[in-house]
Amino acid sequence: MRRDIGTDDPRVKVRAGKSSRPRTKVRPDWSREPLARVIGVDRGRYTLRLEESEVRVFAVRAKELRRGSVIMGDLVRATGDLSGRHDTLARIVAVEERASVLRRSLEDAPDAKGEKAIVANAEIMCIVVALADPPPRTGMIDRCLVAAYEAGLEPLLCLTKADLASPDGLLDAYSPFGLRTIVTRSDAPGEGLEDLRGALKDRFSVLVGHSGVGKSTLINALVPDANRAVGHVNEVTGRGRHTSTSSQAFELPEGGWIVDTPGVRSFGLGHVEVSDVLGVFPEVDEATRFCLPLCSHAAEEPSCAIDAWIRGDAPCAAADPAESARRSALAASVRRLLEAVATAEASAKAAR
Ligand SMILES: Nc1nc2c(ncn2[C@@H]2O[C@H](COP(=O)(O)OP(=O)(O)OP(=O)(O)O)[C@@H](O)[C@H]2O)c(=O)[nH]1
């Protein structure tokens, strides 16, 4: 129907009102467009590597894709100029289903709500911790572990700066998790670096760790032409300066990718639940079925069934002293992770 615009003058053309425009639910099928991996994110610009030709192209997001819907590591469909020539731009038109999503809750950023997906399709979280300068903080390792378990990534603990302090204390503290652990020192890279190379080969890994722990140093050692800027640790604060600011994936010469992204240096865990952590440790999870409802599973909880499981009391499976010692170490570690989740929950509530 023609809209009434208050004149019959035939020279005045009437465009259909917005509401009467025909709508279609049929979306274009992008599934035949070339597949590419997002290997760089710098504000609204993406660097893609085409899966088939391995050509690198710059791209922007198509209008119909929401802000934040394309993240590092995504497999996407791209159209437009895919030549990779200087001054050309491709267009990301669709994002493939993700095998894993690493998220960060934003309760630590008071102006933002909810959570943010930061890396897609990663397989390994390489938690980089300096043995000194800056000193290691177990709270940060625990938060990273919880985030890795929640996202379905395999955690790998990389202890750097072994020339400055012994790794023994941390190795002991994390042995109950059965984590893969690698110790490195930049003055004698040798064995540690080789182990790391082996662990990351053919995998898509994400590096996390505080500023100044030596992430860029590791990347430069693993990827000869990375040219990652190496910062210095401030003598007063004992921290680095977050020398690396853009999110970038580096291709390892022996195959695989390693991502350094500033966004994953701290983790809010507001989106993680107790069951996410317990799900990773089936035997502890099993024991908690005998807890009273609303049990926090903390060590001071008088009726928590985890203690009965440690002792091997019925209805849990019996345990000899060696088995009890193993259960006790594992329970202490799991309780530390649960505490990290509880603390995050409490601060999320307080921020609301
Ligand atoms: N003694 C010692 N120093 C190291 C080692 N690895 C790195 N460093 C030094 O630690 C400082 C920080 O290293 P970076 O590689 O820039 O650390 P980063 O984690 O990338 O820091 P950001 O970019 O700020 O996040 C530099 O001065 C490095 O030379 C090591 O194994 N031993």
Short mmCIF file of C-alpha atoms and ligand atoms in Angstrom, two decimals:
data_model
loop_
_atom_site.label_atom_id
_atom_site.label_comp_id
_atom_site.label_asym_id
_atom_site.label_seq_id
_atom_site.Cartn_x
_atom_site.Cartn_y
_atom_site.Cartn_z
CA MET A 1 0.00 0.00 0.00
CA ARG A 2 1.19 3.52 -0.85
CA ARG A 3 2.10 5.62 2.20
CA ASP A 4 0.24 8.89 2.71
CA ILE A 5 2.87 11.62 2.45
CA GLY A 6 0.44 14.51 2.22
CA THR A 7 0.82 15.17 -1.55
CA ASP A 8 -0.38 13.66 -4.82
CA ASP A 9 2.40 15.25 -6.85
CA PRO A 10 3.59 12.42 -9.16
CA ARG A 11 7.13 13.84 -9.11
CA VAL A 12 7.46 12.94 -5.42
CA LYS A 13 8.71 9.38 -5.18
CA VAL A 14 7.63 7.41 -2.14
CA ARG A 15 9.94 4.82 -0.72
CA ALA A 16 8.33 1.93 1.12
CA GLY A 17 8.34 2.45 4.90
CA LYS A 18 10.80 0.36 6.86
CA SER A 19 8.11 -1.85 8.33
CA SER A 20 6.65 -2.76 4.95
CA ARG A 21 9.95 -3.75 3.36
CA PRO A 22 9.97 -7.44 2.56
CA ARG A 23 12.15 -9.37 4.98
CA THR A 24 13.92 -12.57 4.25
CA LYS A 25 15.07 -15.16 6.68
CA VAL A 26 17.21 -16.73 4.00
CA ARG A 27 20.84 -16.02 4.78
CA PRO A 28 23.53 -16.36 2.14
CA ASP A 29 25.41 -19.63 2.24
CA TRP A 30 29.03 -18.80 2.93
CA SER A 31 30.13 -22.37 3.48
CA ARG A 32 31.92 -22.54 0.12
CA GLU A 33 34.00 -19.40 0.69
CA PRO A 34 37.68 -19.95 1.53
CA LEU A 35 38.44 -20.93 5.09
CA ALA A 36 40.99 -18.87 7.05
CA ARG A 37 42.38 -18.74 10.58
CA VAL A 38 42.46 -15.46 12.55
CA ILE A 39 46.11 -14.99 13.53
CA GLY A 40 46.13 -11.31 14.44
CA VAL A 41 43.66 -8.92 16.04
CA ASP A 42 44.38 -5.23 16.30
CA ARG A 43 41.26 -3.26 17.16
CA GLY A 44 38.87 -3.67 14.17
CA ARG A 45 41.49 -5.19 11.85
CA TYR A 46 42.20 -8.89 11.54
CA THR A 47 45.07 -10.78 10.02
CA LEU A 48 43.97 -14.05 8.44
CA ARG A 49 45.91 -16.96 7.07
CA LEU A 50 44.09 -18.78 4.32
CA GLU A 51 43.98 -22.48 5.15
CA GLU A 52 44.61 -23.72 1.62
CA SER A 53 47.07 -21.28 0.08
CA GLU A 54 48.66 -20.14 3.40
CA VAL A 55 48.48 -16.56 2.07
CA ARG A 56 48.14 -13.86 4.75
CA VAL A 57 45.46 -11.24 4.21
CA PHE A 58 44.09 -8.29 6.16
CA ALA A 59 40.37 -8.28 6.76
CA VAL A 60 37.47 -6.47 8.35
CA ARG A 61 34.27 -7.91 9.78
CA ALA A 62 31.13 -7.98 7.63
CA LYS A 63 28.43 -5.63 8.92
CA GLU A 64 26.13 -8.47 9.91
CA LEU A 65 28.69 -9.91 12.34
CA ARG A 66 28.45 -8.43 15.82
CA ARG A 67 31.32 -6.60 17.50
CA GLY A 68 33.42 -9.14 19.39
CA SER A 69 32.07 -12.04 17.34
CA VAL A 70 35.43 -12.68 15.68
CA ILE A 71 38.30 -13.50 18.01
CA MET A 72 41.88 -14.73 17.87
CA GLY A 73 42.09 -18.32 16.66
CA ASP A 74 38.69 -18.35 14.97
CA LEU A 75 38.25 -20.28 11.75
CA VAL A 76 36.34 -17.96 9.44
CA ARG A 77 34.99 -17.75 5.89
CA ALA A 78 36.38 -14.81 3.94
CA THR A 79 35.38 -13.05 0.72
CA GLY A 80 36.63 -10.04 -1.21
CA ASP A 81 40.25 -9.50 -2.13
CA LEU A 82 42.13 -12.54 -0.89
CA SER A 83 45.31 -11.83 -2.84
CA GLY A 84 47.16 -10.67 0.25
CA ARG A 85 48.62 -7.77 -1.77
CA HIS A 86 49.48 -4.50 -0.05
CA ASP A 87 46.48 -2.20 0.57
CA THR A 88 43.85 -4.88 -0.06
CA LEU A 89 41.12 -5.87 2.38
CA ALA A 90 39.12 -9.06 2.67
CA ARG A 91 35.81 -9.41 4.51
CA ILE A 92 35.02 -11.97 7.21
CA VAL A 93 31.50 -13.19 6.49
CA ALA A 94 31.07 -16.17 8.81
CA VAL A 95 32.65 -17.77 11.86
CA GLU A 96 32.92 -21.55 12.08
CA GLU A 97 31.89 -23.44 15.20
CA ARG A 98 34.61 -23.27 17.88
CA ALA A 99 36.27 -26.33 19.37
CA SER A 100 37.15 -24.40 22.54
CA VAL A 101 36.68 -20.89 23.87
CA LEU A 102 38.92 -19.25 26.43
CA ARG A 103 36.93 -16.65 28.36
CA ARG A 104 37.63 -13.95 30.80
CA SER A 105 34.99 -12.63 33.16
CA LEU A 106 34.95 -8.93 33.45
CA GLU A 107 34.01 -8.55 37.11
CA ASP A 108 37.41 -6.97 37.59
CA ALA A 109 36.44 -4.22 35.14
CA PRO A 110 33.63 -2.37 36.96
CA ASP A 111 32.30 -0.63 33.83
CA ALA A 112 31.85 -3.84 31.86
CA LYS A 113 29.43 -6.71 32.38
CA GLY A 114 29.54 -10.39 31.73
CA GLU A 115 32.37 -12.17 30.11
CA LYS A 116 34.54 -11.89 27.09
CA ALA A 117 35.69 -14.62 24.74
CA ILE A 118 39.34 -14.02 23.94
CA VAL A 119 40.84 -17.02 22.15
CA ALA A 120 39.06 -19.67 20.11
CA ASN A 121 40.13 -23.19 19.20
CA ALA A 122 43.21 -23.23 21.45
CA GLU A 123 44.35 -26.67 22.62
CA ILE A 124 47.03 -25.82 25.16
CA MET A 125 47.29 -23.08 27.78
CA CYS A 126 50.96 -22.49 28.47
CA ILE A 127 51.03 -20.80 31.89
CA VAL A 128 54.31 -18.88 32.05
CA VAL A 129 55.56 -18.17 35.56
CA ALA A 130 58.93 -16.65 36.49
CA LEU A 131 60.71 -18.34 39.40
CA ALA A 132 61.95 -14.86 40.42
CA ASP A 133 61.81 -11.27 39.18
CA PRO A 134 58.77 -11.02 39.39
CA PRO A 135 58.30 -13.61 42.16
CA PRO A 136 55.81 -16.43 41.41
CA ARG A 137 52.25 -16.10 42.68
CA THR A 138 50.33 -19.33 43.13
CA GLY A 139 47.00 -17.47 43.13
CA MET A 140 47.58 -16.51 39.51
CA ILE A 141 48.59 -20.08 38.53
CA ASP A 142 45.45 -21.44 40.20
CA ARG A 143 43.22 -18.98 38.36
CA CYS A 144 44.82 -19.89 35.05
CA LEU A 145 44.39 -23.60 35.78
CA VAL A 146 40.71 -23.13 36.55
CA ALA A 147 40.23 -21.08 33.37
CA ALA A 148 42.04 -23.76 31.31
CA TYR A 149 39.99 -26.60 32.77
CA GLU A 150 36.76 -24.68 32.24
CA ALA A 151 37.65 -23.97 28.60
CA GLY A 152 38.76 -27.54 27.96
CA LEU A 153 42.40 -26.61 27.31
CA GLU A 154 45.32 -28.75 28.40
CA PRO A 155 47.37 -26.73 30.90
CA LEU A 156 51.16 -26.66 30.63
CA LEU A 157 53.20 -24.98 33.34
CA CYS A 158 56.33 -23.23 32.07
CA LEU A 159 58.65 -22.02 34.83
CA THR A 160 61.12 -19.41 33.52
CA LYS A 161 64.24 -17.73 34.93
CA ALA A 162 65.58 -20.93 36.52
CA ASP A 163 68.97 -19.18 36.61
CA LEU A 164 67.58 -16.94 39.38
CA ALA A 165 65.78 -19.45 41.67
CA SER A 166 65.08 -23.16 42.10
CA PRO A 167 61.87 -24.59 40.64
CA ASP A 168 61.57 -27.34 43.32
CA GLY A 169 58.98 -25.64 45.56
CA LEU A 170 56.58 -24.96 42.69
CA LEU A 171 57.14 -28.36 41.10
CA ASP A 172 56.17 -29.98 44.42
CA ALA A 173 53.14 -27.73 44.88
CA TYR A 174 51.71 -28.59 41.45
CA SER A 175 52.70 -32.27 41.20
CA PRO A 176 49.28 -33.50 42.48
CA PHE A 177 47.63 -32.11 39.34
CA GLY A 178 49.75 -34.31 37.10
CA LEU A 179 50.52 -31.25 34.97
CA ARG A 180 53.13 -31.22 32.29
CA THR A 181 55.83 -28.87 33.62
CA ILE A 182 58.78 -27.34 31.78
CA VAL A 183 61.63 -25.35 33.33
CA THR A 184 63.56 -22.82 31.20
CA ARG A 185 66.41 -20.31 31.56
CA SER A 186 67.38 -17.85 28.86
CA ASP A 187 71.14 -18.07 29.52
CA ALA A 188 71.11 -21.84 28.80
CA PRO A 189 67.96 -22.55 26.75
CA GLY A 190 68.97 -26.13 25.81
CA GLU A 191 66.81 -28.89 27.24
CA GLY A 192 63.95 -26.77 28.63
CA LEU A 193 63.38 -25.01 25.33
CA GLU A 194 63.53 -28.30 23.43
CA ASP A 195 60.90 -29.78 25.78
CA LEU A 196 58.71 -26.74 25.17
CA ARG A 197 59.17 -27.03 21.41
CA GLY A 198 58.10 -30.68 21.60
CA ALA A 199 55.04 -29.88 23.74
CA LEU A 200 53.81 -27.14 21.40
CA LYS A 201 54.53 -28.84 18.08
CA ASP A 202 51.48 -29.02 15.79
CA ARG A 203 49.19 -27.58 18.47
CA PHE A 204 47.42 -24.22 18.81
CA SER A 205 48.63 -22.85 22.14
CA VAL A 206 48.02 -19.70 24.10
CA LEU A 207 50.62 -18.15 26.39
CA VAL A 208 49.43 -16.58 29.61
CA GLY A 209 51.41 -14.96 32.36
CA HIS A 210 52.08 -11.70 34.15
CA SER A 211 54.07 -8.99 32.50
CA GLY A 212 57.83 -9.49 32.73
CA VAL A 213 57.82 -13.27 33.25
CA GLY A 214 59.56 -13.83 29.91
CA LYS A 215 56.79 -14.64 27.41
CA SER A 216 58.34 -12.54 24.63
CA THR A 217 61.76 -14.03 25.34
CA LEU A 218 60.27 -17.51 24.91
CA ILE A 219 58.49 -16.57 21.68
CA ASN A 220 61.68 -15.09 20.24
CA ALA A 221 63.56 -18.29 21.11
CA LEU A 222 60.84 -20.51 19.60
CA VAL A 223 60.10 -18.40 16.52
CA PRO A 224 63.33 -16.94 15.10
CA ASP A 225 61.68 -14.15 13.07
CA ALA A 226 59.07 -13.15 15.68
CA ASN A 227 60.97 -10.04 16.79
CA ARG A 228 58.80 -9.74 19.87
CA ALA A 229 59.90 -6.71 21.91
CA VAL A 230 61.47 -7.79 25.20
CA GLY A 231 60.88 -5.44 28.13
CA HIS A 232 62.59 -5.04 31.42
CA VAL A 233 61.31 -5.71 34.91
CA ASN A 234 60.88 -2.55 36.97
CA GLU A 235 63.27 -2.65 39.94
CA VAL A 236 60.78 -0.90 42.22
CA THR A 237 57.54 -2.71 41.39
CA GLY A 238 59.15 -6.00 40.36
CA ARG A 239 56.85 -6.07 37.33
CA GLY A 240 57.34 -5.79 33.62
CA ARG A 241 55.54 -3.25 31.49
CA HIS A 242 53.38 -5.33 29.19
CA THR A 243 55.74 -4.67 26.32
CA SER A 244 53.57 -6.70 23.98
CA THR A 245 50.22 -5.01 23.30
CA SER A 246 48.64 -6.48 20.17
CA SER A 247 47.22 -9.98 19.99
CA GLN A 248 49.24 -12.10 17.62
CA ALA A 249 49.70 -15.76 16.74
CA PHE A 250 53.17 -16.94 15.73
CA GLU A 251 53.75 -19.93 13.52
CA LEU A 252 56.26 -22.37 14.98
CA PRO A 253 58.90 -23.53 12.47
CA GLU A 254 58.20 -27.16 13.37
CA GLY A 255 54.43 -26.72 12.99
CA GLY A 256 51.75 -25.30 15.26
CA TRP A 257 50.88 -21.84 16.53
CA ILE A 258 51.53 -19.91 19.67
CA VAL A 259 49.35 -16.96 20.68
CA ASP A 260 50.45 -14.05 22.82
CA THR A 261 47.50 -11.91 23.70
CA PRO A 262 47.48 -9.11 26.25
CA GLY A 263 43.83 -9.83 27.14
CA VAL A 264 44.58 -13.12 28.86
CA ARG A 265 47.08 -11.83 31.34
CA SER A 266 44.53 -11.72 34.11
CA PHE A 267 41.50 -13.92 34.56
CA GLY A 268 38.28 -13.09 36.23
CA LEU A 269 36.59 -16.38 37.01
CA GLY A 270 33.02 -15.19 37.56
CA HIS A 271 31.74 -17.50 34.82
CA VAL A 272 33.34 -20.61 36.33
CA GLU A 273 31.35 -22.87 38.65
CA VAL A 274 32.45 -25.30 41.33
CA SER A 275 31.18 -28.14 39.14
CA ASP A 276 33.55 -27.04 36.32
CA VAL A 277 36.52 -27.61 38.61
CA LEU A 278 35.22 -30.82 40.18
CA GLY A 279 34.47 -32.19 36.72
CA VAL A 280 38.21 -32.27 36.01
CA PHE A 281 38.92 -34.46 39.05
CA PRO A 282 36.38 -37.31 38.86
CA GLU A 283 37.53 -39.08 42.03
CA VAL A 284 37.13 -35.93 44.15
CA ASP A 285 33.84 -35.17 42.40
CA GLU A 286 32.63 -38.67 43.27
CA ALA A 287 33.49 -38.15 46.97
CA THR A 288 31.57 -34.85 47.11
CA ARG A 289 28.35 -36.75 46.29
CA PHE A 290 28.33 -37.76 49.97
CA CYS A 291 28.56 -34.13 51.17
CA LEU A 292 25.61 -32.32 52.72
CA PRO A 293 23.79 -29.94 50.37
CA LEU A 294 25.49 -26.53 50.03
CA CYS A 295 28.82 -27.91 51.29
CA SER A 296 31.61 -25.52 50.24
CA HIS A 297 34.13 -28.42 50.25
CA ALA A 298 36.59 -26.15 52.10
CA ALA A 299 39.07 -27.78 54.49
CA GLU A 300 37.31 -26.27 57.51
CA GLU A 301 33.90 -27.66 56.46
CA PRO A 302 33.30 -30.24 59.27
CA SER A 303 31.17 -32.67 57.31
CA CYS A 304 32.84 -32.45 53.88
CA ALA A 305 33.07 -35.95 52.45
CA ILE A 306 36.42 -35.18 50.82
CA ASP A 307 38.03 -35.77 54.25
CA ALA A 308 36.36 -39.18 54.56
CA TRP A 309 37.64 -39.97 51.04
CA ILE A 310 41.20 -38.99 52.07
CA ARG A 311 41.03 -41.33 55.07
CA GLY A 312 39.41 -44.07 53.01
CA ASP A 313 36.30 -44.22 55.25
CA ALA A 314 33.12 -45.87 53.96
CA PRO A 315 31.24 -45.24 51.75
CA CYS A 316 34.42 -44.06 49.93
CA ALA A 317 36.96 -46.60 48.68
CA ALA A 318 39.45 -47.76 51.33
CA ALA A 319 42.98 -46.29 51.23
CA ASP A 320 46.35 -47.43 52.62
CA PRO A 321 48.69 -44.73 54.03
CA ALA A 322 50.38 -44.06 50.67
CA GLU A 323 47.02 -43.72 48.90
CA SER A 324 45.76 -41.46 51.72
CA ALA A 325 48.81 -39.23 51.27
CA ARG A 326 48.15 -39.00 47.52
CA ARG A 327 44.47 -38.19 48.07
CA SER A 328 45.37 -35.61 50.70
CA ALA A 329 47.77 -33.76 48.34
CA LEU A 330 45.24 -33.83 45.50
CA ALA A 331 42.40 -32.69 47.77
CA ALA A 332 44.49 -29.76 49.06
CA SER A 333 45.20 -28.68 45.49
CA VAL A 334 41.60 -29.03 44.34
CA ARG A 335 40.43 -27.09 47.40
CA ARG A 336 42.81 -24.28 46.44
CA LEU A 337 41.17 -24.11 43.00
CA LEU A 338 37.70 -24.16 44.57
CA GLU A 339 38.77 -21.30 46.81
CA ALA A 340 39.82 -19.33 43.71
CA VAL A 341 36.32 -19.86 42.28
CA ALA A 342 34.64 -18.93 45.59
CA THR A 343 36.70 -15.73 45.88
CA ALA A 344 35.78 -14.79 42.31
CA GLU A 345 32.09 -15.46 43.04
CA ALA A 346 32.23 -13.30 46.17
CA SER A 347 33.87 -10.38 44.37
CA ALA A 348 31.41 -10.70 41.46
CA LYS A 349 28.52 -10.49 43.96
CA ALA A 350 30.09 -7.51 45.70
CA ALA A 351 30.47 -5.72 42.36
CA ARG A 352 26.78 -6.23 41.47
N1 LIG B 1 67.53 -13.91 34.34
C1 LIG B 1 66.63 -14.17 33.39
N2 LIG B 1 65.97 -13.15 32.80
C2 LIG B 1 65.06 -13.44 31.84
C3 LIG B 1 64.76 -14.78 31.45
N3 LIG B 1 63.80 -14.74 30.49
C4 LIG B 1 63.50 -13.44 30.30
N4 LIG B 1 64.25 -12.64 31.10
C5 LIG B 1 64.22 -11.17 31.21
O1 LIG B 1 63.00 -10.76 31.78
C6 LIG B 1 62.59 -9.49 31.25
C7 LIG B 1 61.16 -9.55 30.75
O2 LIG B 1 61.07 -10.47 29.66
P1 LIG B 1 59.94 -10.41 28.53
O3 LIG B 1 60.22 -11.57 27.63
O4 LIG B 1 59.84 -9.06 27.93
O5 LIG B 1 58.64 -10.66 29.40
P2 LIG B 1 57.09 -10.66 28.93
O6 LIG B 1 56.41 -11.67 29.76
O7 LIG B 1 57.01 -10.79 27.46
O8 LIG B 1 56.67 -9.22 29.36
P3 LIG B 1 55.45 -8.34 28.77
O9 LIG B 1 55.66 -8.15 27.31
O10 LIG B 1 55.58 -7.08 29.54
O11 LIG B 1 54.20 -9.09 29.09
C8 LIG B 1 63.62 -9.17 30.14
O12 LIG B 1 64.57 -8.28 30.68
C9 LIG B 1 64.24 -10.50 29.83
O13 LIG B 1 65.58 -10.38 29.36
C10 LIG B 1 65.51 -15.86 32.11
O14 LIG B 1 65.33 -17.05 31.84
N5 LIG B 1 66.41 -15.47 33.06
#
